Coordinates of C-alpha atoms in Angstrom, one line a residue:
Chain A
X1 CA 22.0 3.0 6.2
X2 CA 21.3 6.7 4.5
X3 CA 19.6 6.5 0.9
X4 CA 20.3 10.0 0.1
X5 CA 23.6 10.7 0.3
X6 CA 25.5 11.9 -2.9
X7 CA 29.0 10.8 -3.6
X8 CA 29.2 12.6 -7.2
X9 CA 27.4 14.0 -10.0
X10 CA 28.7 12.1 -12.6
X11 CA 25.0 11.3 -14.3
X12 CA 27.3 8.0 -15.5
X13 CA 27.7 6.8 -12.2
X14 CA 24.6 8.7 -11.0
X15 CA 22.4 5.8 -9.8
X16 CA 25.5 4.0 -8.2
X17 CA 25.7 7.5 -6.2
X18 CA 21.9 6.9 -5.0
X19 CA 22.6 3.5 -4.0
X20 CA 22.9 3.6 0.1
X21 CA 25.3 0.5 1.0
X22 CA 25.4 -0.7 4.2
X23 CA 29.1 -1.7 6.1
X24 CA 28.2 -5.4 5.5
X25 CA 27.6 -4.8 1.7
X26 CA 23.7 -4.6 1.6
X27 CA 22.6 -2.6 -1.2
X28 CA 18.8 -0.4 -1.4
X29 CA 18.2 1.4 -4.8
X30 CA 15.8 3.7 -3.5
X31 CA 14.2 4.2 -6.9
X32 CA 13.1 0.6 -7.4
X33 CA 13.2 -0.8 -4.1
X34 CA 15.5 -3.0 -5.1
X35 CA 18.0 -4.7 -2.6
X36 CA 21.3 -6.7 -3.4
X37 CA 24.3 -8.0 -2.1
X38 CA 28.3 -7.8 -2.5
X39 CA 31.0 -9.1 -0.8
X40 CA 33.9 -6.6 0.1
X41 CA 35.5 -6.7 -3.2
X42 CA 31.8 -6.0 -5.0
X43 CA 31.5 -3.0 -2.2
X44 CA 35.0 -2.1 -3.1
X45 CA 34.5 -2.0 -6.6
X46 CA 31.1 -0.7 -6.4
X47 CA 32.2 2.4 -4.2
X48 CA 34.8 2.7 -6.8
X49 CA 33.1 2.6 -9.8
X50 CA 30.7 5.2 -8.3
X51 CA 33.7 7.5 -7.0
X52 CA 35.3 7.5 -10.7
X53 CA 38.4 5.6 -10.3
X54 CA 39.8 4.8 -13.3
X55 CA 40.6 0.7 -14.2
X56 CA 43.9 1.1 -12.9
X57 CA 43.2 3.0 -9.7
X58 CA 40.3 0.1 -9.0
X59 CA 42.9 -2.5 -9.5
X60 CA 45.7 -0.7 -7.3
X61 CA 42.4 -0.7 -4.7
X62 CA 42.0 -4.0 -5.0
X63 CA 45.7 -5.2 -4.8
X64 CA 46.2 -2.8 -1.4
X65 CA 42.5 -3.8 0.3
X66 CA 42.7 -7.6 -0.2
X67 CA 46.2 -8.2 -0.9
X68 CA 45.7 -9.9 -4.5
X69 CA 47.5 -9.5 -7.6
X70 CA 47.7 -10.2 -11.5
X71 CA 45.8 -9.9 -14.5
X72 CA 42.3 -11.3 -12.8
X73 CA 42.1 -8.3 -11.0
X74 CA 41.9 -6.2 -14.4
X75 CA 39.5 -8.9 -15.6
X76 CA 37.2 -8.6 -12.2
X77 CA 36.9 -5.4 -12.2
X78 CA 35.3 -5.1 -16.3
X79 CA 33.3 -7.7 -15.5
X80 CA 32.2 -6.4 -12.6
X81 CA 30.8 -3.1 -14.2
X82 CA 29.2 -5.0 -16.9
X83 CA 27.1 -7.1 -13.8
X84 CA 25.9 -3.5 -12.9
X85 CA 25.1 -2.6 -16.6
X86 CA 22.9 -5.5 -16.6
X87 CA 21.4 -4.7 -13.8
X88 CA 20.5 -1.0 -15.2
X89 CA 23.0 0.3 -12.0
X90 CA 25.2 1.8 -15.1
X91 CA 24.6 3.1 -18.8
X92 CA 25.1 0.3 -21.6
X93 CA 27.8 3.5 -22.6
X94 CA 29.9 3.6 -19.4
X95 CA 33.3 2.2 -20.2
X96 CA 35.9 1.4 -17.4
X97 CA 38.9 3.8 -18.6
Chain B
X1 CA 0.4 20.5 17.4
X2 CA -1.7 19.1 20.2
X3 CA -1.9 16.2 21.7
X4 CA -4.9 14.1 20.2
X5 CA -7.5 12.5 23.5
X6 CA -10.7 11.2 22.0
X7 CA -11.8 7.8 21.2
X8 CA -11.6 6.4 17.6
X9 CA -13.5 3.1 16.5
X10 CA -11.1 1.2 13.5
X11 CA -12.6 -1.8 11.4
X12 CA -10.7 -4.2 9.7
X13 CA -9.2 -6.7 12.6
X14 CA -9.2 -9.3 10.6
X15 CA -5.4 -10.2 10.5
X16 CA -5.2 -13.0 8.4
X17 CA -2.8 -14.1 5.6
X18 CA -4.9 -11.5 3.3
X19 CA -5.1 -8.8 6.1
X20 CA -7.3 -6.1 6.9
X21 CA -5.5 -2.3 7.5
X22 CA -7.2 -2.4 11.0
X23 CA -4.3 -3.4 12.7
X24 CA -2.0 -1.0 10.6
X25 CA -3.6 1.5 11.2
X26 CA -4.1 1.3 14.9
X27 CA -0.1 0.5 15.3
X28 CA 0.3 3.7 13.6
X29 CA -1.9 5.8 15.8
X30 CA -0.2 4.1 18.9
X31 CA 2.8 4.4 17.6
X32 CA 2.4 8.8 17.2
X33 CA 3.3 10.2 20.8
X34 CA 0.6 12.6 20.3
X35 CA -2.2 10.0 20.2
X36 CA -3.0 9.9 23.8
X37 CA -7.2 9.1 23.0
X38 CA -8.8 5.8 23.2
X39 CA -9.1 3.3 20.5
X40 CA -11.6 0.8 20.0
X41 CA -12.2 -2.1 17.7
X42 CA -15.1 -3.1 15.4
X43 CA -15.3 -6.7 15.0
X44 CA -17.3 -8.9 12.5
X45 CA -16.3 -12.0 13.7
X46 CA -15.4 -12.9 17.4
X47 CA -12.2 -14.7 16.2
X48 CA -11.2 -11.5 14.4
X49 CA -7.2 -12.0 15.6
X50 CA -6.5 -8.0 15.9
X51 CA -8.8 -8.1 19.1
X52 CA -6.6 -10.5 21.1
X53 CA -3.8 -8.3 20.0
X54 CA -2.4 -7.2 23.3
X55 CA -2.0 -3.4 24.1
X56 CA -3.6 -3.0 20.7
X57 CA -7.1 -1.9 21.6
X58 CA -9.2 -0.2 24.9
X59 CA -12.5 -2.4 23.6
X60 CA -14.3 -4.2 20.8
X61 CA -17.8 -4.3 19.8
X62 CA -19.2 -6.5 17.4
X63 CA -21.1 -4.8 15.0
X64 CA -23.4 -6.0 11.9
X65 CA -22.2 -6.9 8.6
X66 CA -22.8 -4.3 6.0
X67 CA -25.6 -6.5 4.1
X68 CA -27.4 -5.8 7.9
X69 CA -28.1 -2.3 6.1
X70 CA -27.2 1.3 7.3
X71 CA -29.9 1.3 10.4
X72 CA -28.6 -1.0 11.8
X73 CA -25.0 -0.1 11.6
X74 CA -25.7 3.2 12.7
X75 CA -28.2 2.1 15.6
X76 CA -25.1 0.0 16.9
X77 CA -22.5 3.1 16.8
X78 CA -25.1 4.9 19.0
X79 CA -24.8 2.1 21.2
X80 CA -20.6 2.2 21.5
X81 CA -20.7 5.9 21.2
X82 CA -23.3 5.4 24.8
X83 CA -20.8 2.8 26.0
X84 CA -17.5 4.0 25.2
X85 CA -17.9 7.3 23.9
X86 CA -16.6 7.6 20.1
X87 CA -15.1 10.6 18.3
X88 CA -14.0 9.2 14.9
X89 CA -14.9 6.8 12.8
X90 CA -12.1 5.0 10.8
X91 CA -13.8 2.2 8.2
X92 CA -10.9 0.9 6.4
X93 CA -12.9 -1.7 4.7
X94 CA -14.0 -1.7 0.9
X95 CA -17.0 -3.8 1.7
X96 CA -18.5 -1.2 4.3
X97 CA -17.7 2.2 3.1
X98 CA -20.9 2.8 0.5
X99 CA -22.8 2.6 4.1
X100 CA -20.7 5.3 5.6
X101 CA -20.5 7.6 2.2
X102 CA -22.5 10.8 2.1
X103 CA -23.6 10.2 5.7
X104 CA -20.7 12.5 7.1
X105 CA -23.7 14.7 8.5
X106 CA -25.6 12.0 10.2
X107 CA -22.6 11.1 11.8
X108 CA -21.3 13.9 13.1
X109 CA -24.8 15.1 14.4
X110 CA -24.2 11.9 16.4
X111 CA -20.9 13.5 17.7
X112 CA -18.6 10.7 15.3
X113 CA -16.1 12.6 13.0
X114 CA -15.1 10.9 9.5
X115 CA -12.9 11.9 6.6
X116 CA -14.1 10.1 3.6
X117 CA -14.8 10.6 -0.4
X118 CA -17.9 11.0 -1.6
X119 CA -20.5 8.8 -3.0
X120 CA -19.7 10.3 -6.7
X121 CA -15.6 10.0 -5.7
X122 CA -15.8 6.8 -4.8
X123 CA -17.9 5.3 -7.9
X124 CA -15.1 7.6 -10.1
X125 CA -12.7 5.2 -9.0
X126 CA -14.2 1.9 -9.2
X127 CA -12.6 -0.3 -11.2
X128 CA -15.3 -0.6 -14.1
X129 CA -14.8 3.6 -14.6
X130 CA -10.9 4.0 -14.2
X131 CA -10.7 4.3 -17.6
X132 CA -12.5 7.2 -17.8
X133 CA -9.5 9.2 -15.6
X134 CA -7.7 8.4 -19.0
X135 CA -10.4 9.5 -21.1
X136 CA -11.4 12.8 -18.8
X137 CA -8.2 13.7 -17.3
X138 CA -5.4 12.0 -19.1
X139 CA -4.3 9.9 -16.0
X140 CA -2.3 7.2 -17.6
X141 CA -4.6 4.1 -17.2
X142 CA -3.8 0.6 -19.3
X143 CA -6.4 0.0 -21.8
X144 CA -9.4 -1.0 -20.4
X145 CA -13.1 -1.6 -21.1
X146 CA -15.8 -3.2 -18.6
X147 CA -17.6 -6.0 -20.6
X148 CA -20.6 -7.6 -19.8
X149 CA -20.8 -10.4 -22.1
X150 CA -18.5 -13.1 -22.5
X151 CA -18.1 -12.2 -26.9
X152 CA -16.8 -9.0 -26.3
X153 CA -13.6 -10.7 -25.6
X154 CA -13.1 -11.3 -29.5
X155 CA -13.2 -7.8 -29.8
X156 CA -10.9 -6.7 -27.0
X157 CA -8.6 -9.3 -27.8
X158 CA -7.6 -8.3 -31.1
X159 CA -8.0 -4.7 -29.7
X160 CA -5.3 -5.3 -26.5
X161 CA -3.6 -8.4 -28.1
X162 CA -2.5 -11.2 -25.5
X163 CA -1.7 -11.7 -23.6
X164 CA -4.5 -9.2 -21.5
X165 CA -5.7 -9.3 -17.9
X166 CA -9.0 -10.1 -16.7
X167 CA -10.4 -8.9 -13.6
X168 CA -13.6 -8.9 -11.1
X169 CA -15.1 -5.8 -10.7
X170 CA -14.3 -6.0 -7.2
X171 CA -11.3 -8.1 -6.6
X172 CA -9.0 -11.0 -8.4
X173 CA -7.3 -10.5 -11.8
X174 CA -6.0 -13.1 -14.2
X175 CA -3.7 -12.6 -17.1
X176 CA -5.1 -14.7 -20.0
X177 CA -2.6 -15.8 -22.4
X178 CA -5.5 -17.1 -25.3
X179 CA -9.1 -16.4 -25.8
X180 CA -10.1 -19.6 -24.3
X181 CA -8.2 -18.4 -21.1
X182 CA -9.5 -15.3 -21.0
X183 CA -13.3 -16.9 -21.4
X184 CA -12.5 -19.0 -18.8
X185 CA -11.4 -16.5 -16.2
X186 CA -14.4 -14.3 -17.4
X187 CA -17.0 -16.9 -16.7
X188 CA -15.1 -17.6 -13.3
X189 CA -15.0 -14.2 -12.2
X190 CA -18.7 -13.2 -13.0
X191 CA -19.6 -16.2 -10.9
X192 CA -17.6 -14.6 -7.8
X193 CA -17.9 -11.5 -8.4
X194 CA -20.8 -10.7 -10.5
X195 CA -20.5 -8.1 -13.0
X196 CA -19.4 -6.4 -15.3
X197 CA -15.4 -7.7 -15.8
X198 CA -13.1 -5.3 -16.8
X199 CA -10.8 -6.6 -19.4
X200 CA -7.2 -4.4 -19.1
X201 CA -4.2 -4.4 -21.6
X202 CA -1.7 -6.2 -19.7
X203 CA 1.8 -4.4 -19.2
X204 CA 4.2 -6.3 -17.6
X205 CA 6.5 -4.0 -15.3
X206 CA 7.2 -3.7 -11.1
X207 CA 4.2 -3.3 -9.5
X208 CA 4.2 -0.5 -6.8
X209 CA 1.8 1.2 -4.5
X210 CA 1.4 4.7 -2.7
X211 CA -0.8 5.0 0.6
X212 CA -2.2 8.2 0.6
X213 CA -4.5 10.6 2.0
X214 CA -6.0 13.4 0.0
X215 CA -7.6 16.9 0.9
X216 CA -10.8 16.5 -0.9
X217 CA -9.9 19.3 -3.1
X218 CA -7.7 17.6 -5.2
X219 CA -4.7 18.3 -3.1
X220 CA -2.6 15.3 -1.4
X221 CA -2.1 16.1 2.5
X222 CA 0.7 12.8 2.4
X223 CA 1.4 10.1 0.8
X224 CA 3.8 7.2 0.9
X225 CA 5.3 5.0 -2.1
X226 CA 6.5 1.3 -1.2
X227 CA 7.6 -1.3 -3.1
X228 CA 6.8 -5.1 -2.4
X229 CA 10.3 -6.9 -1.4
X230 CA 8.6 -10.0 -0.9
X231 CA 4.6 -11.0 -1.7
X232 CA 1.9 -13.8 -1.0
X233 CA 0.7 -16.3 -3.7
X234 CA -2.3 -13.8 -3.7
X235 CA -0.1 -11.1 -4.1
X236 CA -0.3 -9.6 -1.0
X237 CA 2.7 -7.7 0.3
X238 CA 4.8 -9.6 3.6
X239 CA 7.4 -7.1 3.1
X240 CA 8.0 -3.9 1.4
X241 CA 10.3 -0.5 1.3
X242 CA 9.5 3.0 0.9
X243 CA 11.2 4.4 -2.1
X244 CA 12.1 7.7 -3.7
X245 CA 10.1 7.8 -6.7
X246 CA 8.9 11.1 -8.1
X247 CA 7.0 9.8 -11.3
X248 CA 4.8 7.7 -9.0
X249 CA 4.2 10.7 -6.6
X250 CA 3.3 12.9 -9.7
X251 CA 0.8 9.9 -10.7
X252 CA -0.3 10.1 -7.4
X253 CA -0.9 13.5 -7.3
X254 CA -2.9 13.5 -10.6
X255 CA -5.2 11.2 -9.3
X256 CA -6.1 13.2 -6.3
X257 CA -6.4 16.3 -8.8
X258 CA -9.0 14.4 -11.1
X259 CA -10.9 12.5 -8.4
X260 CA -10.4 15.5 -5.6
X261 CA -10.6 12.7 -3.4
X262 CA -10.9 13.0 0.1
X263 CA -9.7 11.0 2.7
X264 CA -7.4 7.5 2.9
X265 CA -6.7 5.8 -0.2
X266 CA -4.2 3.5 -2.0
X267 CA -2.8 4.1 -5.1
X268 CA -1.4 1.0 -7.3
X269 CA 0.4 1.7 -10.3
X270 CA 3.2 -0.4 -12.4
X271 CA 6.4 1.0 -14.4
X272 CA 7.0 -0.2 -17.4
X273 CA 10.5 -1.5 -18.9
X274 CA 10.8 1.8 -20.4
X275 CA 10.3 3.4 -17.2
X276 CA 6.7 4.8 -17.8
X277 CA 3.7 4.5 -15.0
X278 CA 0.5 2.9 -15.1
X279 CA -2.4 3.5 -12.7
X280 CA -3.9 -0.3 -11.9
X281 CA -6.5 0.4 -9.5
X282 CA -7.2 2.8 -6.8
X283 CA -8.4 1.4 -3.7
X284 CA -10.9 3.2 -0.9
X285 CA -8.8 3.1 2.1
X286 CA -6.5 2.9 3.9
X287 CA -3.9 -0.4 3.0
X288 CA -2.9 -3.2 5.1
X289 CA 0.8 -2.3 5.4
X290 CA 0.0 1.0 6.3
X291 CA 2.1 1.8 9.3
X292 CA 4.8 1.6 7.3
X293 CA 3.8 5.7 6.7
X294 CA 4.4 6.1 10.2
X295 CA 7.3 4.5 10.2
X296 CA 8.6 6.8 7.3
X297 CA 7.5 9.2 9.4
X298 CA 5.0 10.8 7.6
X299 CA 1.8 9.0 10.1
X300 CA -0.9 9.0 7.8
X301 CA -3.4 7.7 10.0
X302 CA -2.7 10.5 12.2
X303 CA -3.4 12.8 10.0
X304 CA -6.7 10.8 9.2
X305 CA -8.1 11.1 12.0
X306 CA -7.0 14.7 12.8
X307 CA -8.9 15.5 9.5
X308 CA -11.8 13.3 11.1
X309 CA -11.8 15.0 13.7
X310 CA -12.1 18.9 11.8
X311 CA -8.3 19.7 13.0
X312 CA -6.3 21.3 10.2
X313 CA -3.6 19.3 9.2
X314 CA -1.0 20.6 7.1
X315 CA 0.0 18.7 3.6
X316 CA 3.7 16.6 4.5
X317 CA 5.6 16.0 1.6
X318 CA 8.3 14.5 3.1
X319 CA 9.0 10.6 4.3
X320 CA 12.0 8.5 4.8
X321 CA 13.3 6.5 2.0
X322 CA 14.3 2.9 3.0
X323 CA 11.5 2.2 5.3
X324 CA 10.8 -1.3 5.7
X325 CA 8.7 -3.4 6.6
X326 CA 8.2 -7.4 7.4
X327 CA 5.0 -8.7 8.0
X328 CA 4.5 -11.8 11.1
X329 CA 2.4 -14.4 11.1
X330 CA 2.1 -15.6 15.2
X331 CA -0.4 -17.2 17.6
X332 CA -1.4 -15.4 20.2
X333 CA -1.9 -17.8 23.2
X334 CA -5.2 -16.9 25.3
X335 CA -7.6 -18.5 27.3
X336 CA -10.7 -19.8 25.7
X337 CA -12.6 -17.3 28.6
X338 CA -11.2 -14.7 26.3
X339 CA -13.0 -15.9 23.4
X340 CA -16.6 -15.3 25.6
X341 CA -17.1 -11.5 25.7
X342 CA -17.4 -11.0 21.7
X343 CA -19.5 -14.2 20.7
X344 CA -21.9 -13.8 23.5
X345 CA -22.6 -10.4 25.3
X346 CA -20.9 -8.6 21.8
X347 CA -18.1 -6.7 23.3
X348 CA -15.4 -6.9 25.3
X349 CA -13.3 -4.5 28.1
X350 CA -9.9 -6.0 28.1
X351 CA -9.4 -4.3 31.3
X352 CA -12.7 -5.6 32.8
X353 CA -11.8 -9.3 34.5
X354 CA -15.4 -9.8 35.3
X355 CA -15.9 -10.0 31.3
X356 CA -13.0 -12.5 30.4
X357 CA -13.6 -14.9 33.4
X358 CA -15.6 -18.1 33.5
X359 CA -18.4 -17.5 36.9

């Protein structure tokens, strides 16, 4: 697991870019210590969130990586940034565009 | 750098729930390939479980509790340094350093090397005069006044509000919610403790800790930030991770400025909900979960006893982030012949058979 790699520079997505997260979706914020876990979907979305995709783009993800479809998909993904809001991994600004 | 041969004597075996750094620190200096020297324990009980640690020592003395008083301390390190030879002295004990402080001379005329703060150093940081690093140096410290009298609470409570946390002037701290709680726990802790108590604004936040060593000039030659992943209902870490955390290694660093403090410490702080720091308490040595450094890489018993030994050692800023570690409670099987050495003849030679065997 590296803690100090850099995926972009985006200060939105800044501390998501800090996070080092492991191939069986263990997550280490190196800042606080703090660990987590997500299930493939979470890493999905979480990678994606962190590499700027756009809400449609993470939904198009979704629908190809885990062969899903329809509108919970859209839903999933919102409420899936605003889980990392809460949990200080995102600004209370950061919209999913 | 060279390869490190002489013998160094390590307190602290006791490896209970609430553990000494003994251990720690000798599975750090193991651990460095260039620690090829001799390691022996000090023991103040024969039961102490780091002795029967296997591969973990070359031979254990008993030696007298600190209350025995400084001659006869010293007269039985003359006796190991006869037996065993003994190079460096590494107390990681808060209980027995004030017998080792200001004695560095002494010592080394006896040919035993230490790297420790001085008297004044150490007394700067108790717990009853952190406060003054806020007054004196602008360190940020919590609120805090030593009391001696149970009243002042009245005071201090409508100063700090409540809830605010109570402590021992050497160990235990209670966060009072009312001023019949904080009486309580004031009364409670002068009975263990003694006093004064030190009454401290309580700010809730993630507690975190930094083992460190500093230069004695004010100067930081490494230090390591962890954070507790899991804790004891003491509050003793079972399993922590290094993290990258620049504000703590700046608090950090202005401790060692203030204090100039020399040798192994540990540094606990707490960050705040709005992400400021807090220094809690600074401890004389080394801590339990210390070769966790070496395991970042950054070996900071090494370097203790490099120092201890009058080697230069060059300041290492750098350690791995995402270090962990996971603390184990076993039982390590022996014979009761093993327990014989220690609780009658005072030390034991692992490697001697004649000293483990029943005649």
């Amino acid at each position: 697991m590296s803690s100090t790699q850099t995926h972009h520079t985006d200060p939105q997505t800044a501390t998501l870019a800090n996070l080092a997260v492991s191939p069986t979706g263990f997550v280490f914020d190196p800042r606080t210590g703090a660990t987590f876990s997500v299930n493939p979907s979470g890493r999905a979305l979480l990678e994606g969130i962190r590499d700027g995709l756009s809400l449609d783009a993470l939904v198009d993800k979704l629908a190809d990586d885990f062969e899903a479809a329809g509108a919970d998909l859209r839903r999933d993904a919102m409420e899936f940034a605003r889980s990392l809001k809460d949990q200080g991994l995102l600004p209370n600004t950061f919209e999913l565009a | 750098m060279r390869a490190f041969t002489g013998t160094v004597a390590v307190t602290g075996l006791n490896a209970t729930d609430n553990p000494g750094p003994g251990v720690a620190v000798i599975r750090a200096l193991r651990a460095d390939p260039l620690f090829q020297g001799q390691i022996v324990g000090l023991a103040y009980d024969a039961l102490d479980p780091g002795v029967y640690l296997p591969g973990l020592l070359d031979a254990a003395f008993m030696v007298p509790y600190p209350s025995a008083g400084r001659g006869a301390i010293f007269e039985r390190l003359a006796y190991i340094k006869h037996r065993v030879g003994l190079d460096v002295l590494l107390p990681t004990l808060d209980s027995e350093l004030p017998a080792f402080l200001d004695q560095e001379e002494t010592l080394r005329a006896m040919g035993i090397g230490t790297f420790l703060p001085t008297r004044a150093q150490y007394e700067q940081r108790a717990k009853a005069r952190l406060h003054e690093l806020r007054t004196q140096h602008g360190v940020a410290v919590p609120d805090s006044e030593p009391i001696y009298e149970a009243h002042d609470l009245i005071r201090l409570g409508q100063r700090m509000g409540y809830p605010l946390v109570v402590k021992g002037v050497f160990y235990g701290a209670e966060i009072c919610h009312t001023h019949a709680e904080a009486v309580g726990a004031f009364h409670k802790a002068a009975a263990k403790w003694g006093l004064p108590i030190i009454v401290q604004q309580y700010i809730p936040g993630d507690d975190l800790c930094v083992a460190a060593v500093g230069d004695g000039q004010g100067g930081l030659i490494g230090a390591v930030p962890m954070k507790k992943l899991m804790v004891t209902d003491k509050g003793k870490g079972w399993a922590g991770v290094t993290v990258q955390d620049e504000p703590l290694m700046a608090l950090t660093r202005d401790v060692m400025r203030a204090l100039k403090w020399r040798g192994p410490c540990e540094v606990e702080a707490l960050r705040d909900a709005a992400g400021g720091y807090h220094l809690l308490e600074i401890n004389p040595r080394f801590p339990a979960w210390v070769d966790l450094s070496m395991g970042a890489g950054n070996n900071l018993p090494m370097a203790a006893v490099r120092l201890s030994r009058g080697e230069p050692v060059a300041p290492q800023a750098d350690y791995i982030v995402g270090a962990a570690f996971v603390r184990a409670s076993v039982n390590q099987i022996v014979n009761i012949a093993d327990l014989a050495p220690l609780s009658t003849i005072g030390e034991l030679h692992p490697d001697s058979q004649t000293s483990r065997a029943f005649a």
